[in-house]
Tab-separated table of C-alpha atoms and ligand atoms in Angstrom:
chain	number	residue	atom	x	y	z
A	264	MET	CA	5.721	5.403	36.942
A	265	SER	CA	3.846	9.430	35.942
A	266	SER	CA	5.527	12.214	37.720
A	267	GLY	CA	5.512	16.068	37.655
A	268	SER	CA	2.527	17.871	38.029
A	269	GLY	CA	-0.634	15.422	37.637
A	270	ASP	CA	-2.953	17.891	36.894
A	271	VAL	CA	-2.325	18.690	33.200
A	272	ALA	CA	-5.599	18.081	31.241
A	273	ARG	CA	-5.088	17.862	27.426
A	274	THR	CA	-7.226	20.734	25.768
A	275	HIS	CA	-6.239	20.381	22.354
A	276	LEU	CA	-4.245	18.560	19.433
A	277	ILE	CA	-0.979	19.623	18.744
A	278	SER	CA	-2.985	20.541	14.413
A	279	GLN	CA	-5.454	22.611	16.425
A	280	VAL	CA	-2.669	25.047	17.570
A	281	GLY	CA	-1.657	28.080	15.396
A	282	PRO	CA	-0.988	31.463	15.600
A	283	ASP	CA	-4.900	32.565	16.572
A	284	LEU	CA	-4.467	31.195	20.063
A	285	GLU	CA	-1.708	33.312	20.635
A	286	GLY	CA	-1.592	34.224	24.584
A	287	GLN	CA	-3.842	31.407	25.383
A	288	GLU	CA	-2.832	28.285	27.846
A	289	VAL	CA	-2.923	24.863	25.989
A	290	GLY	CA	-2.616	21.578	27.464
A	291	LEU	CA	-1.179	19.045	25.099
A	292	ALA	CA	-0.653	15.585	25.429
A	293	GLY	CA	1.807	13.339	23.182
A	294	TRP	CA	5.463	11.908	22.899
A	295	VAL	CA	9.004	13.831	22.934
A	296	TYR	CA	9.956	13.627	19.476
A	297	ARG	CA	13.323	15.626	19.718
A	298	TYR	CA	15.146	16.796	23.555
A	299	ARG	CA	17.817	19.061	23.634
A	300	ASP	CA	18.348	19.880	27.484
A	301	LEU	CA	20.540	22.735	27.907
A	302	GLY	CA	20.506	23.054	31.710
A	303	SER	CA	18.288	25.676	32.850
A	304	VAL	CA	16.396	25.310	29.368
A	305	ILE	CA	14.573	22.451	28.067
A	306	PHE	CA	13.924	22.488	24.524
A	307	ILE	CA	11.424	19.710	23.725
A	308	VAL	CA	9.470	18.567	20.120
A	309	LEU	CA	6.159	17.260	21.283
A	310	ARG	CA	4.521	15.006	18.986
A	311	ASP	CA	1.239	13.935	18.826
A	312	ALA	CA	-1.050	11.956	16.298
A	313	THR	CA	-1.940	15.031	14.516
A	314	GLY	CA	1.578	16.749	14.491
A	315	ILE	CA	4.846	18.380	16.187
A	316	ILE	CA	4.965	21.262	17.953
A	317	GLN	CA	8.106	22.729	19.761
A	318	ALA	CA	8.016	23.597	23.776
A	319	VAL	CA	10.085	25.348	25.755
A	320	VAL	CA	10.542	24.368	29.109
A	321	ARG	CA	12.393	27.315	31.996
A	322	SER	CA	13.493	26.295	35.469
A	323	GLU	CA	12.392	29.533	36.654
A	324	GLU	CA	8.887	29.945	35.149
A	325	VAL	CA	7.941	26.146	36.103
A	326	ASP	CA	7.219	24.292	39.722
A	327	PRO	CA	9.746	22.025	41.057
A	328	ASN	CA	7.577	19.179	40.108
A	329	SER	CA	7.535	20.171	36.382
A	330	TRP	CA	10.676	21.133	36.073
A	331	GLU	CA	11.605	17.484	37.842
A	332	ALA	CA	9.253	15.565	35.056
A	333	ALA	CA	10.914	17.386	32.085
A	334	LYS	CA	14.019	16.920	33.329
A	335	LYS	CA	13.265	12.985	33.277
A	336	ALA	CA	11.730	12.974	29.722
A	337	ASP	CA	13.937	11.667	26.980
A	338	VAL	CA	13.074	11.047	23.551
A	339	GLU	CA	9.933	9.083	22.978
A	340	ALA	CA	8.649	9.674	26.744
A	341	SER	CA	4.940	10.268	27.142
A	342	VAL	CA	4.249	13.238	28.440
A	343	LYS	CA	1.692	16.122	29.085
A	344	LEU	CA	2.211	19.927	28.826
A	345	ALA	CA	0.463	22.702	29.474
A	346	GLY	CA	1.779	26.349	28.442
A	347	VAL	CA	1.314	29.666	27.066
A	348	VAL	CA	1.153	29.487	22.697
A	349	ARG	CA	4.005	32.012	21.647
A	350	LEU	CA	4.327	33.331	17.994
A	351	ASP	CA	8.045	31.926	17.207
A	352	PRO	CA	8.437	32.590	13.126
A	353	ARG	CA	11.465	30.208	13.530
A	354	ALA	CA	9.655	27.160	15.053
A	355	PRO	CA	7.905	24.743	13.449
A	356	GLY	CA	3.830	25.581	12.986
A	357	GLY	CA	4.802	29.297	13.292
A	358	VAL	CA	4.078	28.876	17.259
A	359	GLU	CA	5.901	27.752	20.318
A	360	ILE	CA	4.454	26.764	24.050
A	361	ARG	CA	6.132	28.562	26.847
A	362	VAL	CA	5.813	25.445	29.312
A	363	THR	CA	3.684	26.396	32.953
A	364	ARG	CA	3.375	22.863	33.962
A	365	ALA	CA	4.602	19.702	32.694
A	366	SER	CA	3.978	15.563	33.891
A	367	LEU	CA	6.003	12.746	32.533
A	368	VAL	CA	3.626	9.560	31.968
A	369	GLY	CA	5.509	6.899	30.436
A	370	GLU	CA	9.607	7.804	30.167
A	371	SER	CA	11.712	6.329	27.822
A	372	PRO	CA	15.208	5.509	28.567
A	373	ASP	CA	17.560	5.204	25.981
A	374	PHE	CA	14.592	4.842	22.765
A	375	PRO	CA	17.150	2.446	20.227
A	376	ILE	CA	16.761	4.743	17.513
A	377	LYS	CA	18.233	7.779	16.505
A	378	LYS	CA	19.082	9.886	14.022
A	379	ASP	CA	21.692	7.900	12.277
A	380	THR	CA	20.594	4.818	13.320
A	381	GLY	CA	20.607	2.101	10.095
A	382	VAL	CA	18.005	0.737	7.904
A	383	GLU	CA	18.207	-3.020	8.615
A	384	PHE	CA	18.354	-1.769	12.878
A	385	ARG	CA	15.061	0.147	12.008
A	386	LEU	CA	13.059	-2.523	10.529
A	387	ASP	CA	14.156	-4.565	13.436
A	388	LYS	CA	12.606	-1.995	15.392
A	389	ARG	CA	9.809	-1.380	13.273
A	390	HIS	CA	7.132	-1.097	16.076
A	391	LEU	CA	9.560	1.843	17.390
A	392	ASP	CA	9.677	3.104	13.767
A	393	ILE	CA	6.225	3.430	12.964
A	394	ARG	CA	6.357	6.528	15.134
A	395	SER	CA	8.917	8.624	13.156
A	396	ARG	CA	7.591	10.867	10.884
A	397	ARG	CA	8.591	9.451	7.797
A	398	MET	CA	7.037	6.343	8.485
A	399	TRP	CA	3.878	8.401	9.506
A	400	ALA	CA	3.894	10.271	6.928
A	401	ALA	CA	3.995	7.041	4.357
A	402	LEU	CA	1.277	4.841	6.343
A	403	LYS	CA	-1.156	7.844	6.402
A	404	ILE	CA	-0.969	8.085	2.930
A	405	ARG	CA	-1.424	4.688	2.570
A	406	ALA	CA	-4.667	4.458	4.784
A	407	GLU	CA	-6.061	7.603	2.489
A	408	PHE	CA	-5.585	6.104	-0.792
A	409	ILE	CA	-7.223	2.679	1.071
A	410	ALA	CA	-10.296	4.799	2.074
A	411	GLY	CA	-10.197	5.904	-1.585
A	412	LEU	CA	-9.982	2.953	-2.912
A	413	ARG	CA	-12.935	1.616	-0.872
A	414	GLU	CA	-15.063	5.098	-1.362
A	415	TRP	CA	-15.175	4.005	-5.173
A	416	PHE	CA	-15.928	1.019	-4.849
A	417	ASP	CA	-19.077	1.145	-2.514
A	418	SER	CA	-20.288	4.386	-4.642
A	419	ASN	CA	-20.184	2.526	-7.877
A	420	GLY	CA	-22.296	-0.171	-7.416
A	421	PHE	CA	-19.530	-2.796	-6.311
A	422	VAL	CA	-20.163	-5.005	-2.711
A	423	SER	CA	-17.005	-5.996	-1.203
A	424	VAL	CA	-16.795	-10.022	-0.217
A	425	GLU	CA	-13.911	-11.507	1.644
A	426	ALA	CA	-12.424	-14.794	0.637
A	427	PRO	CA	-10.236	-16.960	2.592
A	428	THR	CA	-7.127	-17.239	3.340
A	429	PHE	CA	-6.599	-21.019	3.680
A	430	VAL	CA	-6.894	-22.635	-0.156
A	431	SER	CA	-6.844	-25.658	-1.634
A	432	ALA	CA	-5.049	-24.628	-5.088
A	433	ALA	CA	-2.878	-22.408	-6.951
A	434	VAL	CA	-4.438	-19.483	-8.743
A	435	GLU	CA	-0.960	-17.508	-10.149
A	436	GLY	CA	1.016	-21.182	-10.529
A	437	GLY	CA	2.983	-23.243	-8.624
A	438	ALA	CA	6.269	-21.233	-7.883
A	439	THR	CA	5.201	-18.644	-5.438
A	440	LEU	CA	2.866	-21.036	-3.334
A	441	PHE	CA	3.072	-20.761	0.105
A	442	GLU	CA	2.576	-24.708	1.480
A	443	LEU	CA	0.772	-25.341	5.036
A	444	ASN	CA	-0.068	-28.697	6.482
A	445	TYR	CA	-3.483	-28.301	7.080
A	446	PHE	CA	-5.103	-31.136	9.334
A	447	GLY	CA	-2.730	-33.128	7.333
A	448	ARG	CA	-3.582	-31.924	4.199
A	449	LYS	CA	-1.773	-29.805	1.836
A	450	ALA	CA	-2.874	-26.135	1.643
A	451	TYR	CA	-1.427	-22.893	0.136
A	452	LEU	CA	-1.984	-19.234	1.183
A	453	THR	CA	-3.854	-17.520	-1.086
A	454	GLN	CA	-2.139	-15.861	-4.101
A	455	SER	CA	-5.569	-13.943	-5.295
A	456	SER	CA	-9.060	-13.749	-3.950
A	457	GLN	CA	-9.866	-14.088	-7.940
A	458	PHE	CA	-11.775	-17.286	-8.049
A	459	TYR	CA	-14.104	-16.156	-5.184
A	460	LEU	CA	-14.737	-12.722	-6.598
A	461	GLU	CA	-15.428	-14.983	-9.920
A	462	ALA	CA	-17.964	-16.833	-7.529
A	463	ALA	CA	-19.696	-13.669	-6.045
A	464	ILE	CA	-20.260	-12.041	-9.738
A	465	PHE	CA	-23.188	-14.463	-10.151
A	466	THR	CA	-24.896	-13.257	-6.817
A	467	PHE	CA	-23.680	-9.210	-6.664
A	468	GLU	CA	-22.267	-8.602	-10.611
A	469	LYS	CA	-19.728	-6.553	-9.434
A	470	VAL	CA	-17.383	-7.417	-6.595
A	471	TYR	CA	-13.934	-5.909	-4.566
A	472	THR	CA	-12.104	-7.169	-1.673
A	473	ILE	CA	-9.228	-5.667	-0.163
A	474	GLN	CA	-7.174	-8.134	1.929
A	475	PRO	CA	-3.740	-9.648	2.036
A	476	SER	CA	-2.445	-12.364	-0.632
A	477	PHE	CA	0.766	-14.138	-0.410
A	478	ARG	CA	3.699	-14.976	-2.408
A	479	ALA	CA	6.811	-17.012	-1.794
A	480	GLU	CA	8.906	-14.449	-3.692
A	481	LYS	CA	12.622	-15.260	-3.442
A	482	SER	CA	13.813	-12.640	-5.079
A	483	ARG	CA	14.622	-9.647	-3.266
A	484	THR	CA	13.772	-7.089	-4.725
A	485	ARG	CA	12.281	-3.299	-3.693
A	486	ARG	CA	8.798	-4.242	-5.101
A	487	HIS	CA	7.984	-7.530	-3.718
A	488	LEU	CA	6.525	-8.527	-0.856
A	489	THR	CA	6.090	-12.565	0.631
A	490	GLU	CA	2.498	-10.479	2.084
A	491	PHE	CA	0.703	-7.763	0.390
A	492	TRP	CA	-2.350	-5.967	0.342
A	493	HIS	CA	-3.878	-6.945	-2.751
A	494	ALA	CA	-7.007	-4.781	-4.190
A	495	GLU	CA	-9.017	-6.969	-6.440
A	496	ALA	CA	-12.399	-6.343	-8.839
A	497	GLU	CA	-14.849	-8.617	-10.699
A	498	MET	CA	-17.353	-7.574	-13.150
A	499	ALA	CA	-20.116	-9.491	-15.067
A	500	TRP	CA	-20.418	-8.896	-18.662
A	501	HIS	CA	-17.518	-6.665	-18.753
A	502	ASP	CA	-14.963	-7.053	-21.509
A	503	LEU	CA	-10.871	-6.026	-21.385
A	504	ASP	CA	-11.834	-2.777	-22.459
A	505	ALA	CA	-14.518	-2.127	-19.723
A	506	MET	CA	-11.988	-3.864	-17.310
A	507	MET	CA	-9.216	-1.220	-17.844
A	508	ASP	CA	-12.319	1.925	-17.709
A	509	VAL	CA	-12.788	0.446	-13.995
A	510	ALA	CA	-9.257	0.176	-12.933
A	511	GLU	CA	-8.567	4.021	-14.390
A	512	ALA	CA	-11.023	5.247	-13.107
A	513	LEU	CA	-10.590	3.533	-9.898
A	514	VAL	CA	-6.875	4.658	-9.663
A	515	ASP	CA	-8.081	8.076	-10.285
A	516	HIS	CA	-10.430	8.218	-7.768
A	517	ALA	CA	-8.053	7.093	-5.043
A	518	VAL	CA	-4.846	9.404	-6.319
A	519	GLN	CA	-7.206	12.316	-6.659
A	520	ARG	CA	-8.205	11.973	-2.662
A	521	VAL	CA	-4.438	10.911	-1.350
A	522	TYR	CA	-3.209	14.775	-3.529
A	523	GLU	CA	-6.215	16.585	-1.655
A	524	ASN	CA	-6.055	15.346	1.569
A	525	ARG	CA	-2.403	14.110	2.750
A	526	LYS	CA	-0.286	17.344	1.261
A	527	GLU	CA	1.264	17.624	4.543
A	528	GLU	CA	2.514	13.930	4.364
A	529	LEU	CA	3.562	14.191	0.850
A	530	GLU	CA	5.414	17.007	1.634
A	531	ILE	CA	7.060	15.329	4.677
A	532	LEU	CA	8.468	12.683	2.623
A	533	GLY	CA	9.848	15.126	0.041
A	534	ARG	CA	7.241	13.998	-2.784
A	535	LYS	CA	6.324	16.417	-5.771
A	536	PHE	CA	3.211	14.620	-6.404
A	537	GLU	CA	0.663	15.757	-9.186
A	538	PRO	CA	-2.279	13.469	-10.114
A	539	PRO	CA	-1.773	12.079	-13.665
A	540	GLN	CA	-3.892	13.363	-16.431
A	541	ARG	CA	-7.200	10.930	-17.939
A	542	PRO	CA	-7.315	8.944	-19.691
A	543	TYR	CA	-4.050	6.593	-19.860
A	544	PRO	CA	-2.628	5.489	-22.730
A	545	ARG	CA	-3.224	1.704	-23.466
A	546	ILE	CA	-0.963	-0.053	-25.586
A	547	SER	CA	0.280	-3.416	-26.599
A	548	TYR	CA	2.198	-6.026	-25.358
A	549	ASP	CA	3.932	-5.640	-29.368
A	550	GLU	CA	4.504	-2.407	-28.817
A	551	ALA	CA	5.985	-2.381	-25.351
A	552	ILE	CA	8.205	-4.899	-26.311
A	553	ASP	CA	9.351	-2.619	-29.549
A	554	ILE	CA	9.920	-0.177	-26.797
A	555	ALA	CA	11.964	-1.780	-24.325
A	556	GLN	CA	14.127	-3.156	-27.485
A	557	SER	CA	14.649	0.080	-27.932
A	558	LYS	CA	16.007	0.773	-25.082
A	559	GLY	CA	18.560	-1.858	-25.043
A	560	VAL	CA	16.624	-4.148	-22.969
A	561	GLN	CA	17.366	-7.793	-23.669
A	562	ILE	CA	14.018	-9.352	-24.120
A	563	GLU	CA	11.733	-11.250	-26.756
A	564	TRP	CA	7.884	-11.596	-28.168
A	565	GLY	CA	6.958	-14.028	-25.425
A	566	ASP	CA	8.911	-13.699	-22.793
A	567	ASP	CA	7.015	-11.952	-19.769
A	568	MET	CA	7.342	-8.302	-19.091
A	569	SER	CA	10.825	-8.218	-17.059
A	570	THR	CA	11.663	-5.322	-14.129
A	571	GLU	CA	13.689	-3.990	-16.703
A	572	ALA	CA	11.531	-3.929	-19.258
A	573	GLU	CA	8.369	-2.692	-17.540
A	574	ARG	CA	10.936	0.086	-16.210
A	575	ALA	CA	11.871	1.282	-19.725
A	576	VAL	CA	8.246	1.226	-21.021
A	577	SER	CA	6.810	3.005	-17.605
A	578	LEU	CA	9.718	5.763	-18.439
A	579	GLU	CA	8.280	6.390	-21.775
A	580	PHE	CA	4.932	8.117	-20.005
A	581	ASP	CA	4.517	10.781	-17.760
A	582	ARG	CA	1.130	8.601	-16.712
A	583	PRO	CA	0.268	4.944	-16.152
A	584	VAL	CA	-0.059	3.235	-18.919
A	585	PHE	CA	-2.266	0.116	-19.558
A	586	VAL	CA	-0.476	-2.786	-21.955
A	587	TYR	CA	-2.569	-5.397	-23.182
A	588	ARG	CA	-3.030	-8.388	-25.311
A	589	TYR	CA	0.264	-10.495	-23.955
A	590	PRO	CA	1.283	-13.834	-25.279
A	591	LYS	CA	-1.015	-16.327	-23.736
A	592	GLN	CA	2.724	-18.168	-22.349
A	593	ALA	CA	3.571	-15.585	-20.309
A	594	LYS	CA	0.225	-15.235	-18.330
A	595	ALA	CA	-1.620	-17.819	-15.731
A	596	PHE	CA	-4.359	-20.653	-17.222
A	597	TYR	CA	-7.650	-18.347	-16.823
A	598	HIS	CA	-6.834	-15.668	-19.434
A	599	ALA	CA	-9.432	-15.659	-22.172
A	600	PRO	CA	-7.491	-15.685	-25.431
A	601	ASP	CA	-8.274	-13.272	-28.390
A	602	PRO	CA	-10.245	-14.546	-30.830
A	603	ALA	CA	-9.017	-12.525	-33.771
A	604	ARG	CA	-5.382	-13.520	-32.368
A	605	PRO	CA	-5.362	-16.648	-30.217
A	606	GLU	CA	-1.424	-16.363	-29.004
A	607	VAL	CA	-2.559	-13.510	-27.183
A	608	VAL	CA	-4.810	-13.213	-24.064
A	609	LEU	CA	-7.253	-10.537	-23.137
A	610	CYS	CA	-5.157	-9.265	-20.382
A	611	ALA	CA	-3.893	-5.889	-19.134
A	612	ASP	CA	-1.042	-5.046	-16.641
A	613	LEU	CA	-1.487	-1.256	-15.655
A	614	LEU	CA	2.300	0.208	-15.555
A	615	ALA	CA	3.048	2.781	-12.778
A	616	PRO	CA	5.201	6.105	-14.307
A	617	GLU	CA	8.473	7.023	-13.278
A	618	GLY	CA	9.748	3.268	-13.773
A	619	ILE	CA	7.899	1.917	-11.351
A	620	GLY	CA	6.238	-0.906	-13.453
A	621	GLU	CA	3.304	-3.117	-12.942
A	622	ILE	CA	0.742	-1.911	-10.324
A	623	ILE	CA	-2.546	-3.646	-11.883
A	624	GLY	CA	-2.714	-7.410	-13.238
A	625	GLY	CA	-5.829	-8.468	-14.575
A	626	GLY	CA	-7.690	-9.363	-18.179
A	627	GLN	CA	-11.028	-10.807	-19.445
A	628	ARG	CA	-11.407	-14.610	-18.150
A	629	ILE	CA	-12.344	-17.549	-20.005
A	630	HIS	CA	-15.749	-18.257	-19.630
A	631	SER	CA	-16.756	-21.651	-21.740
A	632	TYR	CA	-16.583	-24.508	-19.547
A	633	ASP	CA	-14.411	-26.796	-22.429
A	634	GLU	CA	-11.698	-23.780	-23.174
A	635	LEU	CA	-10.936	-23.385	-19.643
A	636	VAL	CA	-10.812	-27.648	-19.033
A	637	ALA	CA	-8.405	-27.768	-21.941
A	638	ARG	CA	-6.178	-24.626	-20.807
A	639	ILE	CA	-5.697	-26.209	-17.722
A	640	ARG	CA	-5.212	-29.883	-18.693
A	641	GLU	CA	-2.563	-27.969	-21.341
A	642	GLU	CA	-0.735	-26.222	-18.549
A	643	GLY	CA	-0.332	-29.542	-16.581
A	644	LEU	CA	-2.721	-28.687	-13.700
A	645	ARG	CA	-5.361	-31.238	-11.986
A	646	VAL	CA	-8.755	-30.705	-13.347
A	647	GLU	CA	-9.797	-32.134	-9.637
A	648	ASP	CA	-8.140	-29.325	-8.151
A	649	TYR	CA	-10.059	-26.643	-9.901
A	650	GLU	CA	-13.897	-28.467	-9.736
A	651	TRP	CA	-15.591	-25.666	-7.629
A	652	TYR	CA	-14.204	-23.232	-10.359
A	653	LEU	CA	-15.278	-25.156	-13.218
A	654	ASP	CA	-18.758	-25.182	-11.868
A	655	LEU	CA	-18.986	-21.520	-12.216
A	656	ARG	CA	-18.920	-22.061	-15.930
A	657	ARG	CA	-20.994	-25.160	-15.519
A	658	TYR	CA	-24.155	-23.287	-14.536
A	659	GLY	CA	-24.966	-19.390	-15.576
A	660	SER	CA	-21.502	-18.777	-17.029
A	661	VAL	CA	-21.092	-15.017	-18.608
A	662	PRO	CA	-18.478	-13.166	-19.418
A	663	HIS	CA	-16.777	-11.599	-17.103
A	664	ALA	CA	-13.483	-9.633	-16.131
A	665	GLY	CA	-11.379	-8.411	-13.317
A	666	PHE	CA	-8.113	-7.375	-11.833
A	667	GLY	CA	-6.142	-6.958	-8.973
A	668	LEU	CA	-4.088	-3.795	-7.335
A	669	GLY	CA	-1.129	-4.204	-5.254
A	670	VAL	CA	-1.760	-1.545	-2.611
A	671	GLU	CA	1.681	-1.312	-1.672
A	672	ARG	CA	3.579	-0.744	-5.147
A	673	THR	CA	0.240	2.041	-5.893
A	674	VAL	CA	1.393	3.495	-2.326
A	675	ARG	CA	5.562	3.111	-3.141
A	676	TRP	CA	4.181	5.138	-6.556
A	677	ILE	CA	2.376	7.754	-5.111
A	678	ALA	CA	4.579	8.507	-1.990
A	679	GLY	CA	7.674	8.167	-3.863
A	680	ILE	CA	8.786	5.311	-1.335
A	681	PRO	CA	11.792	3.941	-2.583
A	682	HIS	CA	11.449	0.674	-1.422
A	683	ILE	CA	8.135	-1.041	-0.936
A	684	ARG	CA	8.593	-2.429	2.445
A	685	ASP	CA	7.825	1.405	3.809
A	686	ALA	CA	4.808	1.411	2.284
A	687	VAL	CA	3.354	-1.147	5.397
A	688	ALA	CA	3.612	-0.579	9.068
A	689	PHE	CA	4.907	-4.480	9.047
A	690	PRO	CA	6.434	-5.928	5.959
A	691	ARG	CA	6.583	-9.483	5.187
A	692	THR	CA	9.996	-10.572	3.001
A	693	PRO	CA	11.852	-13.550	2.513
A	694	THR	CA	14.382	-12.501	5.280
A	695	ARG	CA	11.853	-10.344	7.917
A	696	LEU	CA	9.311	-11.991	9.785
A	697	THR	CA	9.372	-9.703	13.005
A	698	PRO	CA	8.055	-7.663	14.141
B	845	LIG	O1	-0.180	-11.636	-9.730
B	845	LIG	S1	-1.033	-10.533	-10.321
B	845	LIG	O2	-0.498	-10.014	-11.562
B	845	LIG	N1	-2.647	-10.907	-10.615
B	845	LIG	C1	-3.289	-11.712	-10.075
B	845	LIG	O3	-3.212	-12.343	-8.836
B	845	LIG	C2	-4.973	-11.716	-10.299
B	845	LIG	N2	-5.389	-12.897	-9.935
B	845	LIG	C3	-5.203	-10.424	-10.009
B	845	LIG	C4	-6.784	-10.351	-10.026
B	845	LIG	O4	-7.263	-10.285	-11.577
B	845	LIG	N3	-7.802	-10.466	-9.793
B	845	LIG	O5	-1.138	-9.575	-9.404
B	845	LIG	C5	-1.873	-8.856	-9.169
B	845	LIG	C6	-1.146	-7.195	-8.267
B	845	LIG	C7	0.494	-6.971	-9.441
B	845	LIG	O6	-0.246	-5.906	-10.091
B	845	LIG	C8	1.145	-6.304	-7.781
B	845	LIG	O7	0.473	-4.803	-7.916
B	845	LIG	C9	0.688	-7.108	-6.897
B	845	LIG	O8	-0.800	-7.550	-7.034
B	845	LIG	N4	1.266	-7.739	-6.033
B	845	LIG	C10	2.834	-7.806	-5.756
B	845	LIG	N5	2.864	-6.666	-4.448
B	845	LIG	C11	3.626	-7.120	-3.432
B	845	LIG	N6	4.656	-8.336	-3.567
B	845	LIG	C12	4.498	-8.833	-4.279
B	845	LIG	N7	4.973	-9.991	-4.230
B	845	LIG	C13	3.409	-8.879	-5.447
B	845	LIG	N8	2.868	-9.440	-6.517
B	845	LIG	C14	1.699	-9.274	-6.818
């Protein structure tokens, strides 16, 4: 299918082509981002992994094969272009390419996504839409953020441990469990790797994983996916305050890394983002309820924080805020009760600013065998489903704490992405299973 001047060699990436190369010939390879055919001159905006550049093809300046290739190129066709670098203050990047040779590698007749294509159709064609500048920027910010998380864990004494996806019991309650048939037995998709990380602290003390978790959330919201990437940490000998210190240092590091290395991508998304100052404030659930009620949110002491309540609280702060010590009934069975106030548990959620709400949930775990069995029973769960988890309290139990951070929710905040589905390449929601 290739046509045109077959001998165009790639000499540069687009990001390497700047004013310093004025007058030099460069060879580029990529995809046609924009295409305008004015008859005897064709304007191509070429895209590669590193950026975009304008290229001008004039019929009198190229051989007939190159001209034919340029004529046949269309939006999202793959092409190779050789040309001379010219200064052009109006072009993106301040330079353009006067094409001397062109070849068409893969044609692209009638690329289905146009400028005015609607959201749902773009999602149907997400395998093509990730080529857009918007998704390119969002996904590079996501990759940088994940690299920042990993970098912090790896340089702070945490060992990475991976947990299974098929599991036999709930971590976060039955309402959001995906059930499946596992060779005739009931199994579930994991909601959280927490229990496996708890097992691993007894050999490594500080552990983390970044892997998918699954929630059968029927609610269609801007902050729920059915499959999300979960960065989870678990630490032996840590209490609630120490856990918040870890979570704060982790988020700060990864956010700083995105800010330093992804300025262009944030700009493409129109996001003016400054990493929040530390320390992040820490308020009690009681204080959070007072704030939410004072903003007119319908909520009673004892309720879990609703989306509206989290929004009201997070809008009160210019940086992430920890909300700690929720009522026992609002949280999963494994949370340790506050010895001074047994109706609340030693947990903390981190709410991101700008109304984003919860991005981290975690806390101190019950480490006494008897207390844990009592809580499992109290919740109406079957003790036998948690036998192996209870072993961790039988053999050398220690106080410990941990948390889980939702990668997409956090990227949504950093990058200013309106809907969580655009913080992941191939989102899974109740209505979306392809691509
Ligand atoms: O349910 S969490 O609040 N907590 C846990 O799963 C603990 N077992 C984690 C732990 O301590 N190791 O979920 C943690 C975070 C939450 O703050 C969100 O940021 C994210 O996981 N999360 C989600 N993101 C996207 N979509 C959905 N449905 C979702 N559910 C939780």
